[in-house]
Short mmCIF file of C-alpha atoms in Angstrom, two decimals:
data_model
loop_
_atom_site.label_atom_id
_atom_site.label_comp_id
_atom_site.label_asym_id
_atom_site.label_seq_id
_atom_site.Cartn_x
_atom_site.Cartn_y
_atom_site.Cartn_z
CA UNK A 1197 97.18 75.22 -2.48
CA UNK A 1198 94.19 76.64 -4.43
CA UNK A 1199 90.69 77.30 -2.81
CA UNK A 1200 87.58 77.31 -5.13
CA UNK A 1201 84.02 78.28 -4.15
CA UNK A 1202 80.78 77.82 -6.39
CA UNK A 1203 77.00 78.19 -6.28
CA UNK A 1204 74.59 76.29 -8.57
CA UNK A 1205 70.97 75.27 -8.77
CA UNK A 1206 69.56 71.82 -9.15
CA UNK A 1207 66.47 71.02 -11.19
CA UNK A 1208 64.21 71.81 -8.26
CA UNK A 1209 65.60 75.36 -8.08
CA UNK A 1210 67.55 74.93 -4.87
CA UNK A 1211 71.03 76.45 -4.62
CA UNK A 1212 73.98 74.23 -3.91
CA UNK A 1213 77.36 75.60 -2.68
CA UNK A 1214 80.77 73.89 -2.51
CA UNK A 1215 84.50 74.58 -2.03
CA UNK A 1216 87.77 72.84 -2.92
CA UNK A 1217 91.46 73.37 -2.24
CA UNK A 1218 93.90 72.31 -4.97
CA UNK A 1219 97.60 71.84 -4.65
CA UNK A 1220 98.22 71.81 -8.35
CA UNK A 1221 96.50 72.57 -11.64
CA UNK A 1222 96.38 68.94 -12.56
CA UNK A 1223 94.65 68.09 -9.32
CA UNK A 1224 92.29 71.00 -9.77
CA UNK A 1225 91.25 69.71 -13.12
CA UNK A 1226 90.46 66.33 -11.63
CA UNK A 1227 88.47 67.83 -8.87
CA UNK A 1228 86.54 70.09 -11.27
CA UNK A 1229 85.61 67.11 -13.36
CA UNK A 1230 84.40 65.23 -10.32
CA UNK A 1231 82.40 68.23 -9.14
CA UNK A 1232 80.74 68.52 -12.52
CA UNK A 1233 79.71 64.90 -12.46
CA UNK A 1234 78.39 65.35 -8.93
CA UNK A 1235 76.25 68.32 -9.96
CA UNK A 1236 74.75 66.37 -12.85
CA UNK A 1237 73.94 63.44 -10.53
CA UNK A 1238 72.27 65.72 -8.00
CA UNK A 1239 70.26 67.47 -10.70
CA UNK A 1240 69.01 64.21 -12.19
CA UNK A 1241 67.79 62.94 -8.82
CA UNK A 1242 65.76 66.04 -7.90
CA UNK A 1243 62.60 65.12 -10.09
CA UNK A 1244 60.66 61.81 -9.76
CA UNK A 1245 57.22 60.33 -10.98
CA UNK A 1246 55.66 56.99 -10.20
CA UNK A 1247 58.53 54.76 -9.24
CA UNK A 1248 60.85 56.33 -11.88
CA UNK A 1249 62.96 59.44 -12.01
CA UNK A 1250 62.45 61.98 -14.80
CA UNK A 1251 65.32 61.96 -17.20
CA UNK A 1252 66.71 65.03 -18.83
CA UNK A 1253 65.14 65.58 -21.25
CA UNK A 1254 61.89 63.94 -19.85
CA UNK A 1255 60.01 61.53 -22.11
CA UNK A 1256 56.37 60.38 -21.49
CA UNK A 1257 56.14 56.83 -20.17
CA UNK A 1258 54.40 54.14 -22.19
CA UNK A 1259 50.59 54.20 -21.48
CA UNK A 1260 49.18 51.47 -19.27
CA UNK A 1261 46.17 49.89 -20.96
CA UNK A 1262 43.11 48.62 -19.01
CA UNK A 1263 40.31 46.83 -20.86
CA UNK A 1264 37.13 46.10 -18.90
CA UNK A 1265 34.02 44.22 -20.03
CA UNK A 1266 30.66 45.20 -18.52
CA UNK A 1267 27.58 43.01 -19.20
CA UNK A 1268 24.05 44.36 -19.09
CA UNK A 1269 21.48 42.01 -17.60
CA UNK A 1270 18.47 43.76 -19.09
CA UNK A 1271 18.11 46.27 -21.92
CA UNK A 1272 18.68 49.83 -20.76
CA UNK A 1273 20.24 48.69 -17.48
CA UNK A 1274 22.76 51.13 -15.93
CA UNK A 1275 26.30 49.70 -15.64
CA UNK A 1276 29.11 51.35 -13.63
CA UNK A 1277 32.78 50.87 -12.89
CA UNK A 1278 34.93 52.72 -10.34
CA UNK A 1279 38.73 53.08 -10.74
CA UNK A 1280 41.62 55.14 -9.35
CA UNK A 1281 44.87 56.60 -10.75
CA UNK A 1282 47.86 57.29 -8.50
CA UNK A 1283 50.98 59.42 -9.35
CA UNK A 1284 54.06 59.90 -7.15
CA UNK A 1285 55.88 63.19 -6.91
CA UNK A 1286 57.88 65.06 -4.29
CA UNK A 1287 55.25 67.80 -4.38
CA UNK A 1288 51.92 66.04 -5.12
CA UNK A 1289 49.97 69.31 -5.12
CA UNK A 1290 51.55 70.13 -8.50
CA UNK A 1291 50.13 67.02 -10.18
CA UNK A 1292 47.24 67.59 -12.60
CA UNK A 1293 44.94 64.64 -13.53
CA UNK A 1294 43.33 65.12 -16.95
CA UNK A 1295 41.00 62.79 -18.91
CA UNK A 1296 41.51 63.20 -22.63
CA UNK A 1297 37.83 62.56 -23.40
CA UNK A 1298 34.82 64.14 -21.75
CA UNK A 1299 31.50 62.61 -22.90
CA UNK A 1300 29.58 62.74 -19.65
CA UNK A 1301 30.04 59.06 -18.85
CA UNK A 1302 33.28 59.53 -16.89
CA UNK A 1303 32.99 61.53 -13.69
CA UNK A 1304 35.73 62.55 -11.24
CA UNK A 1305 34.50 61.53 -7.81
CA UNK A 1306 37.33 62.78 -5.59
CA UNK A 1307 41.07 63.50 -5.31
CA UNK A 1308 43.37 62.90 -2.37
CA UNK A 1309 47.04 63.74 -1.57
CA UNK A 1310 49.43 61.87 0.69
CA UNK A 1311 52.68 63.50 1.88
CA UNK A 1312 53.72 61.41 4.85
CA UNK A 1313 57.33 60.07 4.77
CA UNK A 1314 58.53 58.90 1.43
CA UNK A 1315 54.94 58.20 0.20
CA UNK A 1316 54.16 61.46 -1.60
CA UNK A 1317 51.38 60.96 -4.12
CA UNK A 1318 48.10 62.14 -5.57
CA UNK A 1319 45.16 59.79 -6.26
CA UNK A 1320 42.15 60.57 -8.45
CA UNK A 1321 38.94 58.44 -8.16
CA UNK A 1322 36.68 58.14 -11.23
CA UNK A 1323 33.29 56.52 -11.99
CA UNK A 1324 32.22 55.31 -15.40
CA UNK A 1325 28.44 55.09 -15.98
CA UNK A 1326 26.30 54.31 -19.04
CA UNK A 1327 23.07 52.66 -20.13
CA UNK A 1328 23.99 52.11 -23.79
CA UNK A 1329 26.02 49.15 -25.06
CA UNK A 1330 29.24 50.01 -26.95
CA UNK A 1331 33.00 50.58 -26.59
CA UNK A 1332 34.19 53.57 -24.59
CA UNK A 1333 37.88 54.71 -24.62
CA UNK A 1334 39.37 57.10 -22.10
CA UNK A 1335 42.98 58.25 -21.48
CA UNK A 1336 43.86 59.87 -18.17
CA UNK A 1337 47.21 61.65 -17.76
CA UNK A 1338 48.99 62.82 -14.62
CA UNK A 1339 51.36 65.70 -15.39
CA UNK A 1340 53.44 68.40 -13.77
CA UNK A 1341 54.04 71.60 -15.70
CA UNK A 1342 53.26 69.80 -18.95
CA UNK A 1343 55.54 66.90 -18.20
CA UNK A 1344 53.52 63.63 -18.22
CA UNK A 1345 54.13 61.41 -15.24
CA UNK A 1346 51.59 58.65 -15.91
CA UNK A 1347 49.27 57.79 -18.79
CA UNK A 1348 46.41 55.36 -18.22
CA UNK A 1349 44.17 54.03 -21.03
CA UNK A 1350 40.75 52.61 -20.13
CA UNK A 1351 38.61 50.67 -22.58
CA UNK A 1352 35.08 49.83 -21.40
CA UNK A 1353 33.28 47.23 -23.48
CA UNK A 1354 29.58 47.51 -22.51
CA UNK A 1355 27.88 44.36 -23.73
CA UNK A 1356 24.11 44.10 -24.32
CA UNK A 1357 22.07 41.50 -22.45
CA UNK A 1358 22.85 37.99 -23.51
CA UNK A 1359 20.17 36.33 -25.59
CA UNK A 1360 18.14 33.89 -23.48
CA UNK A 1361 18.53 30.28 -24.29
CA UNK A 1362 15.80 28.70 -26.35
CA UNK A 1363 12.73 27.71 -24.24
CA UNK A 1364 12.43 23.95 -24.41
CA UNK A 1365 10.69 23.44 -21.06
CA UNK A 1366 7.05 22.36 -21.41
CA UNK A 1367 4.45 24.21 -19.33
CA UNK A 1368 2.88 22.53 -16.33
CA UNK A 1369 -0.23 22.99 -14.21
CA UNK A 1370 0.80 25.11 -11.22
CA UNK A 1371 -2.49 24.78 -9.30
CA UNK A 1372 -6.18 24.06 -9.64
CA UNK A 1373 -9.22 25.31 -7.80
CA UNK A 1374 -10.73 23.08 -6.57
CA UNK A 1375 -7.57 21.14 -5.80
CA UNK A 1376 -7.23 17.54 -6.84
CA UNK A 1377 -9.36 15.23 -4.65
CA UNK A 1378 -11.10 18.12 -2.89
CA UNK A 1379 -14.44 17.26 -1.31
CA UNK A 1380 -17.34 19.41 -0.21
CA UNK A 1381 -16.73 21.90 -3.03
CA UNK A 1382 -19.41 24.59 -3.10
CA UNK A 1383 -21.94 24.18 -5.85
CA UNK A 1384 -21.49 27.79 -6.93
CA UNK A 1385 -17.75 27.35 -7.59
CA UNK A 1386 -15.99 27.83 -10.94
CA UNK A 1387 -13.02 25.66 -11.95
CA UNK A 1388 -9.73 27.53 -12.25
CA UNK A 1389 -6.59 25.98 -13.81
CA UNK A 1390 -3.40 28.02 -13.36
CA UNK A 1391 -0.18 27.30 -15.30
CA UNK A 1392 3.44 28.16 -14.57
CA UNK A 1393 3.70 30.20 -17.77
CA UNK A 1394 1.48 31.88 -20.32
CA UNK A 1395 -0.17 29.19 -22.40
CA UNK A 1396 -2.13 29.04 -25.62
CA UNK A 1397 -5.25 26.93 -26.17
CA UNK A 1398 -4.56 24.82 -29.24
CA UNK A 1399 -7.56 22.50 -29.40
CA UNK A 1400 -10.35 23.00 -26.86
CA UNK A 1401 -11.95 19.74 -27.94
CA UNK A 1402 -9.19 18.02 -25.99
CA UNK A 1403 -10.42 19.60 -22.72
CA UNK A 1404 -13.07 17.31 -21.26
CA UNK A 1405 -15.13 17.12 -18.07
CA UNK A 1406 -17.11 14.21 -16.66
CA UNK A 1407 -19.71 14.23 -13.90
CA UNK A 1408 -20.04 10.89 -12.14
CA UNK A 1409 -18.16 9.38 -15.14
CA UNK A 1410 -20.54 10.89 -17.68
CA UNK A 1411 -19.26 13.49 -20.12
CA UNK A 1412 -20.90 16.89 -19.86
CA UNK A 1413 -21.10 19.94 -22.08
CA UNK A 1414 -19.66 23.19 -20.83
CA UNK A 1415 -18.45 26.51 -22.17
CA UNK A 1416 -14.90 25.81 -23.38
CA UNK A 1417 -12.14 28.39 -23.83
CA UNK A 1418 -11.58 29.67 -27.36
CA UNK A 1419 -8.89 28.23 -29.56
CA UNK A 1420 -5.91 30.58 -29.63
CA UNK A 1421 -6.65 32.05 -26.21
CA UNK A 1422 -3.44 33.12 -24.46
CA UNK A 1423 -3.59 33.26 -20.67
CA UNK A 1424 -1.86 32.22 -17.49
CA UNK A 1425 -5.03 30.50 -16.27
CA UNK A 1426 -8.25 29.04 -17.61
CA UNK A 1427 -11.68 29.33 -15.97
CA UNK A 1428 -14.25 26.64 -16.68
CA UNK A 1429 -17.86 27.45 -15.78
CA UNK A 1430 -19.41 24.04 -15.19
CA UNK A 1431 -22.73 24.74 -13.43
CA UNK A 1432 -21.87 22.25 -10.72
CA UNK A 1433 -24.47 20.04 -9.09
CA UNK A 1434 -24.66 18.76 -5.53
CA UNK A 1435 -23.19 15.38 -4.55
CA UNK A 1436 -21.29 14.92 -7.82
CA UNK A 1437 -17.74 13.78 -8.61
CA UNK A 1438 -16.19 15.80 -11.43
CA UNK A 1439 -13.06 14.91 -13.43
CA UNK A 1440 -11.28 17.47 -15.65
CA UNK A 1441 -8.81 16.24 -18.31
CA UNK A 1442 -6.37 18.14 -20.55
CA UNK A 1443 -5.11 15.85 -23.32
CA UNK A 1444 -1.83 16.16 -25.26
CA UNK A 1445 -2.21 18.88 -27.86
CA UNK A 1446 -4.78 20.86 -25.92
CA UNK A 1447 -2.33 23.35 -24.42
CA UNK A 1448 1.08 24.75 -25.47
CA UNK A 1449 3.25 27.53 -24.13
CA UNK A 1450 4.15 30.44 -26.39
CA UNK A 1451 7.39 28.69 -27.42
CA UNK A 1452 5.38 25.77 -28.74
CA UNK A 1453 6.14 23.34 -25.93
CA UNK A 1454 3.09 21.09 -25.33
CA UNK A 1455 1.53 20.45 -21.95
CA UNK A 1456 1.75 16.86 -20.81
CA UNK A 1457 -1.62 15.16 -20.26
CA UNK A 1458 -3.14 16.32 -16.97
CA UNK A 1459 -6.29 15.50 -15.04
CA UNK A 1460 -7.77 16.17 -11.62
CA UNK A 1461 -11.03 15.47 -9.84
CA UNK A 1462 -13.15 16.79 -6.99
CA UNK A 1463 -16.50 16.20 -5.31
CA UNK A 1464 -19.15 18.81 -4.63
CA UNK A 1465 -20.97 19.43 -1.38
CA UNK A 1466 -23.97 17.46 -0.23
CA UNK A 1467 -27.19 19.30 -0.87
CA UNK A 1468 -28.01 21.11 2.35
CA UNK A 1469 -31.24 20.29 4.06
CA UNK A 1470 -33.12 23.48 4.67
CA UNK A 1471 -33.93 23.75 8.35
CA UNK A 1472 -37.62 23.84 8.95
CA UNK A 1473 -39.04 27.26 9.40
CA UNK A 1474 -39.35 28.06 13.08
CA UNK A 1475 -42.73 27.34 14.51
CA UNK A 1476 -44.69 30.55 14.60
CA UNK A 1477 -46.91 31.09 17.60
CA UNK A 1478 -49.46 33.87 17.72
CA UNK A 1479 -50.02 34.56 21.41
CA UNK A 1480 -52.85 36.84 22.55
CA UNK A 1481 -53.31 37.90 26.19
CA UNK A 1482 -56.51 39.45 27.54
CA UNK A 1483 -57.42 40.48 31.07
CA UNK A 1484 -56.63 42.91 33.85
CA UNK A 1485 -53.55 44.40 35.53
CA UNK A 1486 -51.87 41.04 36.29
CA UNK A 1487 -51.23 40.12 32.61
CA UNK A 1488 -50.89 43.80 31.73
CA UNK A 1489 -47.74 43.96 33.83
CA UNK A 1490 -48.58 45.95 36.91
CA UNK A 1491 -45.90 44.10 38.82
CA UNK A 1492 -44.72 44.91 42.29
CA UNK A 1493 -41.03 45.94 42.58
CA UNK A 1494 -39.67 44.13 39.51
CA UNK A 1495 -37.82 46.92 37.78
CA UNK A 1496 -34.35 45.82 36.72
CA UNK A 1497 -33.41 47.85 33.69
CA UNK A 1498 -30.16 45.93 33.23
CA UNK A 1499 -32.08 42.75 32.37
CA UNK A 1500 -34.22 43.03 29.24
CA UNK A 1501 -36.22 40.00 30.37
CA UNK A 1502 -37.69 42.19 33.10
CA UNK A 1503 -39.20 44.61 30.61
CA UNK A 1504 -42.45 44.07 28.77
CA UNK A 1505 -41.73 42.20 25.54
CA UNK A 1506 -45.29 42.89 24.51
CA UNK A 1507 -44.62 46.62 24.62
CA UNK A 1508 -46.95 47.49 27.49
CA UNK A 1509 -46.60 47.63 31.24
CA UNK A 1510 -43.63 46.13 33.00
CA UNK A 1511 -42.83 42.48 33.38
CA UNK A 1512 -45.67 39.98 33.52
CA UNK A 1513 -46.21 36.27 33.00
CA UNK A 1514 -47.08 37.10 29.37
CA UNK A 1515 -43.46 38.18 28.88
CA UNK A 1516 -42.20 35.08 30.67
CA UNK A 1517 -44.16 32.85 28.30
CA UNK A 1518 -43.07 34.78 25.19
CA UNK A 1519 -39.36 34.85 26.14
CA UNK A 1520 -39.33 31.15 26.96
CA UNK A 1521 -41.03 30.06 23.77
CA UNK A 1522 -38.72 32.26 21.69
CA UNK A 1523 -35.73 30.76 23.50
CA UNK A 1524 -36.91 27.33 22.36
CA UNK A 1525 -36.48 28.43 18.75
CA UNK A 1526 -40.06 29.42 18.15
CA UNK A 1527 -41.18 32.61 16.48
CA UNK A 1528 -43.55 34.25 18.95
CA UNK A 1529 -45.89 37.03 17.92
CA UNK A 1530 -47.23 38.29 21.22
CA UNK A 1531 -50.08 40.74 21.58
CA UNK A 1532 -51.15 41.87 25.04
CA UNK A 1533 -54.48 43.68 25.08
CA UNK A 1534 -54.96 43.54 28.86
CA UNK A 1535 -56.04 46.70 30.67
CA UNK A 1536 -55.44 47.71 34.28
CA UNK A 1537 -58.54 47.73 36.48
CA UNK A 1538 -60.75 45.73 34.14
CA UNK A 1539 -63.51 43.47 35.44
CA UNK A 1540 -65.09 40.57 33.56
CA UNK A 1541 -67.71 42.74 31.90
CA UNK A 1542 -64.98 44.92 30.31
CA UNK A 1543 -63.47 41.85 28.64
CA UNK A 1544 -66.93 40.76 27.45
CA UNK A 1545 -67.56 44.14 25.80
CA UNK A 1546 -64.10 44.01 24.22
CA UNK A 1547 -64.91 40.64 22.66
CA UNK A 1548 -68.30 41.80 21.45
CA UNK A 1549 -67.34 45.18 20.00
CA UNK A 1550 -63.66 45.29 19.01
CA UNK A 1551 -63.29 43.75 15.56
CA UNK A 1552 -59.49 43.95 15.76
CA UNK A 1553 -59.54 41.79 18.88
CA UNK A 1554 -61.94 39.36 17.28
CA UNK A 1555 -59.67 39.02 14.23
CA UNK A 1556 -56.67 38.41 16.47
CA UNK A 1557 -58.55 35.62 18.24
CA UNK A 1558 -59.31 34.03 14.87
CA UNK A 1559 -55.57 33.95 14.15
CA UNK A 1560 -54.25 33.13 17.61
CA UNK A 1561 -52.61 29.81 18.41
CA UNK A 1562 -52.87 30.37 22.14
CA UNK A 1563 -54.86 32.86 24.18
CA UNK A 1564 -54.56 33.52 27.90
CA UNK A 1565 -57.28 35.10 30.01
CA UNK A 1566 -56.95 36.49 33.53
CA UNK A 1567 -59.81 38.56 34.94
CA UNK A 1568 -62.06 38.62 38.05
CA UNK A 1569 -59.92 39.91 40.91
CA UNK A 1570 -61.25 43.45 40.47
CA UNK A 1571 -64.84 42.14 40.64
CA UNK A 1572 -64.08 41.44 44.31
CA UNK A 1573 -61.37 43.97 45.18
CA UNK A 1574 -63.31 46.94 43.81
CA UNK A 1575 -65.42 46.56 46.94
CA UNK A 1576 -62.47 47.93 48.97
CA UNK A 1577 -62.65 51.72 49.52
CA UNK A 1578 -59.91 54.20 48.61
CA UNK A 1579 -58.75 56.99 50.92
CA UNK A 1580 -58.04 60.61 50.03
CA UNK A 1581 -54.70 59.63 48.52
CA UNK A 1582 -56.17 56.86 46.41
CA UNK A 1583 -54.76 54.11 48.61
CA UNK A 1584 -57.03 51.07 48.85
CA UNK A 1585 -57.96 49.76 52.31
CA UNK A 1586 -58.15 46.01 51.78
CA UNK A 1587 -59.30 45.49 55.37
CA UNK A 1588 -62.46 47.58 54.96
CA UNK A 1589 -64.11 45.65 52.11
CA UNK A 1590 -67.84 46.08 51.65
CA UNK A 1591 -68.69 42.39 51.39
CA UNK A 1592 -72.13 43.17 50.01
CA UNK A 1593 -70.47 44.85 47.01
CA UNK A 1594 -68.00 42.00 46.81
CA UNK A 1595 -70.85 39.50 46.57
CA UNK A 1596 -72.44 41.60 43.88
CA UNK A 1597 -69.12 41.56 41.96
CA UNK A 1598 -68.98 37.78 42.36
CA UNK A 1599 -72.45 37.48 40.86
CA UNK A 1600 -71.55 39.79 37.97
CA UNK A 1601 -68.49 37.65 37.27
CA UNK A 1602 -70.54 34.45 37.21
CA UNK A 1603 -72.91 35.96 34.67
CA UNK A 1604 -70.18 37.53 32.50
CA UNK A 1605 -67.75 34.60 32.52
CA UNK A 1606 -70.11 32.20 30.78
CA UNK A 1607 -70.87 34.87 28.17
CA UNK A 1608 -67.13 35.50 27.64
CA UNK A 1609 -66.54 31.82 26.88
CA UNK A 1610 -69.58 31.66 24.61
CA UNK A 1611 -68.37 34.74 22.72
CA UNK A 1612 -64.94 33.22 22.14
CA UNK A 1613 -66.58 30.00 20.91
CA UNK A 1614 -68.60 32.01 18.42
CA UNK A 1615 -65.59 33.99 17.18
CA UNK A 1616 -63.47 30.90 16.38
CA UNK A 1617 -66.28 28.63 15.24
CA UNK A 1618 -65.40 27.07 11.90
CA UNK A 1619 -62.25 29.20 11.68
CA UNK A 1620 -59.87 28.60 14.57
CA UNK A 1621 -61.43 25.91 16.73
CA UNK A 1622 -57.99 24.53 17.66
CA UNK A 1623 -57.09 27.64 19.64
CA UNK A 1624 -55.67 26.87 23.09
CA UNK A 1625 -57.45 28.94 25.74
CA UNK A 1626 -55.56 29.19 29.05
CA UNK A 1627 -57.62 30.63 31.89
CA UNK A 1628 -56.15 31.54 35.27
CA UNK A 1629 -57.69 31.16 38.70
CA UNK A 1630 -57.61 34.17 41.04
CA UNK A 1631 -55.29 33.91 44.04
CA UNK A 1632 -56.17 35.05 47.58
CA UNK A 1633 -53.66 37.81 48.53
CA UNK A 1634 -54.16 37.38 52.31
CA UNK A 1635 -51.95 35.16 54.44
CA UNK A 1636 -53.81 32.27 56.06
CA UNK A 1637 -52.71 33.40 59.54
CA UNK A 1638 -53.44 37.11 59.02
CA UNK A 1639 -55.39 38.02 62.20
CA UNK A 1640 -55.70 41.75 61.57
CA UNK A 1641 -59.16 43.12 62.21
CA UNK A 1642 -61.36 43.55 59.14
CA UNK A 1643 -64.81 44.90 58.39
CA UNK A 1644 -67.37 42.34 59.51
CA UNK A 1645 -70.39 44.57 59.34
CA UNK A 1646 -71.36 43.35 55.87
CA UNK A 1647 -69.76 39.94 56.18
CA UNK A 1648 -71.72 37.00 54.84
CA UNK A 1649 -69.64 34.35 56.59
CA UNK A 1650 -68.30 36.19 59.65
CA UNK A 1651 -64.97 34.33 59.55
CA UNK A 1652 -62.42 34.99 62.27
CA UNK A 1653 -59.64 35.65 59.76
CA UNK A 1654 -59.91 37.89 56.72
CA UNK A 1655 -58.20 35.24 54.56
CA UNK A 1656 -61.01 32.82 55.26
CA UNK A 1657 -63.70 35.45 54.70
CA UNK A 1658 -62.20 36.42 51.30
CA UNK A 1659 -61.66 32.77 50.37
CA UNK A 1660 -65.41 32.21 50.09
CA UNK A 1661 -65.41 34.56 47.12
CA UNK A 1662 -62.60 32.68 45.40
CA UNK A 1663 -63.64 29.11 46.22
CA UNK A 1664 -66.97 27.33 46.42
CA UNK A 1665 -68.99 27.45 49.65
CA UNK A 1666 -72.46 26.81 51.00
CA UNK A 1667 -74.46 29.77 52.24
CA UNK A 1668 -77.88 29.32 53.84
CA UNK A 1669 -78.12 25.87 52.33
CA UNK A 1670 -77.34 27.18 48.85
CA UNK A 1671 -74.17 26.62 46.84
CA UNK A 1672 -72.06 29.77 46.79
CA UNK A 1673 -69.84 29.63 43.70
CA UNK A 1674 -66.60 31.52 44.12
CA UNK A 1675 -64.71 32.90 41.12
CA UNK A 1676 -62.38 29.93 40.82
CA UNK A 1677 -65.22 27.42 41.09
CA UNK A 1678 -66.91 29.19 38.19
CA UNK A 1679 -63.67 29.13 36.15
CA UNK A 1680 -62.93 25.45 36.83
CA UNK A 1681 -66.46 24.20 36.22
CA UNK A 1682 -66.94 25.87 32.84
CA UNK A 1683 -67.96 23.51 30.06
CA UNK A 1684 -66.89 24.42 26.53
CA UNK A 1685 -65.99 22.94 23.16
CA UNK A 1686 -62.75 24.90 23.26
CA UNK A 1687 -59.33 23.49 24.20
CA UNK A 1688 -59.86 24.99 27.65
CA UNK A 1689 -56.94 24.70 30.07
CA UNK A 1690 -57.14 25.88 33.68
CA UNK A 1691 -53.96 27.31 35.25
CA UNK A 1692 -54.66 27.05 38.98
CA UNK A 1693 -52.51 29.85 40.41
CA UNK A 1694 -54.84 30.09 43.42
CA UNK A 1695 -54.10 26.55 44.56
CA UNK A 1696 -50.36 26.84 43.91
CA UNK A 1697 -50.02 29.96 46.05
CA UNK A 1698 -52.13 28.35 48.81
CA UNK A 1699 -50.02 25.18 48.76
CA UNK A 1700 -46.61 26.87 48.78
CA UNK A 1701 -47.15 30.40 50.13
CA UNK A 1702 -50.24 30.13 52.33
CA UNK A 1703 -48.72 32.23 55.13
CA UNK A 1704 -46.06 34.01 53.04
CA UNK A 1705 -47.82 35.90 50.26
CA UNK A 1706 -45.11 38.55 50.63
CA UNK A 1707 -42.79 36.13 48.79
CA UNK A 1708 -44.93 36.29 45.63
CA UNK A 1709 -46.85 39.58 45.92
CA UNK A 1710 -46.44 43.08 47.24
CA UNK A 1711 -49.36 42.77 49.62
CA UNK A 1712 -47.47 42.87 52.93
CA UNK A 1713 -45.16 45.73 52.08
CA UNK A 1714 -45.40 49.43 53.00
CA UNK A 1715 -48.51 49.72 50.84
CA UNK A 1716 -50.66 46.66 50.46
CA UNK A 1717 -50.22 45.84 46.78
CA UNK A 1718 -51.94 42.60 45.80
CA UNK A 1719 -50.16 42.37 42.43
CA UNK A 1720 -47.55 39.65 41.92
CA UNK A 1721 -43.89 40.52 42.22
CA UNK A 1722 -41.23 39.20 39.82
CA UNK A 1723 -41.18 35.82 41.55
CA UNK A 1724 -44.96 35.59 41.46
CA UNK A 1725 -45.12 36.50 37.78
CA UNK A 1726 -42.46 33.85 36.99
CA UNK A 1727 -44.46 31.18 38.79
CA UNK A 1728 -47.61 32.17 36.93
CA UNK A 1729 -45.63 32.13 33.66
CA UNK A 1730 -44.22 28.65 34.34
CA UNK A 1731 -47.72 27.30 35.01
CA UNK A 1732 -48.93 28.81 31.73
CA UNK A 1733 -45.99 27.19 29.92
CA UNK A 1734 -46.95 23.83 31.41
CA UNK A 1735 -50.44 24.35 30.05
CA UNK A 1736 -49.08 25.32 26.64
CA UNK A 1737 -46.85 22.24 26.52
CA UNK A 1738 -49.70 19.91 27.45
CA UNK A 1739 -48.49 19.13 30.97
CA UNK A 1740 -51.23 18.05 33.33
CA UNK A 1741 -50.67 18.13 37.08
CA UNK A 1742 -52.28 19.44 40.27
CA UNK A 1743 -52.11 23.00 38.92
CA UNK A 1744 -52.84 22.54 35.20
CA UNK A 1745 -56.13 20.95 34.26
CA UNK A 1746 -58.01 20.44 31.01
#
């Protein structure tokens, strides 16, 4: 028996060892032949690519051809295509992927290797990108040590944008302003016709407009004008129905397709009636501290109605009148020239000497006058602190003040008559009676040393100076009697505040004045001023009742 040992290498470089025992030369020859065949078989199976084994000698496989069409939508559009190439090999890391053409349009994105189980491969991912139409040819080879495993041909046919089909669609009116059948269209409006496509004016004579079925001239668009919309300036009139017509042949699109006949109509707004200008009232107030706005405890800064609209003092009936008239839609020009502490003679001198006041009277629609209280109350003495003692009135001085008032009042009315004569004789003059600040049941002691009437109660003593009386067989005209009995050619209206307070607040003057508070303040409070204002408004509005007389 013969024993043979051998060592060889296969195509991958690995050594292979074997041994045989032969009993005879003939058998050895057979075995040697078989071993040789076995070695060749092993060597041939050691190299593989794709799904095929490499033969000895290796020959490149036939290229696989891939032809791809890419269509641009718009000129210059970027087109792309991604593709991958995969090659199998028992050691994928040895595979080299090589494009045969490098023009910047083909870019290697990534490579990956798989070695799990029998799936041993390398994959290359490419992106083709261009913006120019044309044919692009690329060949990509996968090789190992110069031996080609796979050859892939790629042909990219980049096609330019397809030519659009011929435009045979006629244009149409997309919208109009005003819209068809609109009503109440503003007179200042233009007419705007908007189309679905750019149009061309072919014959502007075929664009017509009627107003209440009568053709009108207007500035037409120029022949040949190309636009997406047309503006017609028609100089619209109120209360008019307009119809706009576009005849066949007037409009075409740029491809020559004509617009079908089109018309629309609309109606303009009714001519607005101008509201009448608000009635303007020139209101002038003259007098003493009551119209001036020396008001007891009325300050409420959060309410503008409590502040002097006339710009002086605080809140007074003058403000009440002005605010109310303005709230009724009237334009009120209020001027308050009242002065605190004034007596009747001060007002008379103002009328005689102040030309500005006289001119205001000539232009006033309504004038209110409140004066006289100080003619009586100035007879009350003041203490060291300036506080008036209304229970220590010198009645002799009070009577003198009453007489002064009687003399001055008639002269005041005569002066006003003279100022407005022939100029403003329609002026409304509202005069106010003077209220008695004392409660009817006030039984506090008062100064009777100079009393003319020696009444038990101070209210009754003071009342003689406000109302008419008889003294020693002679008529004693109080301030209010003088005011009520005045005869004049003027529209003279008496606002009887005295009687109102006596009827409703005879024993509760604290509800309308500040007289029975810590300091005796005879001025009206907010409630009192409102009442006085309401009575003046009644007089202004021509209301006649127990407290408004003319």
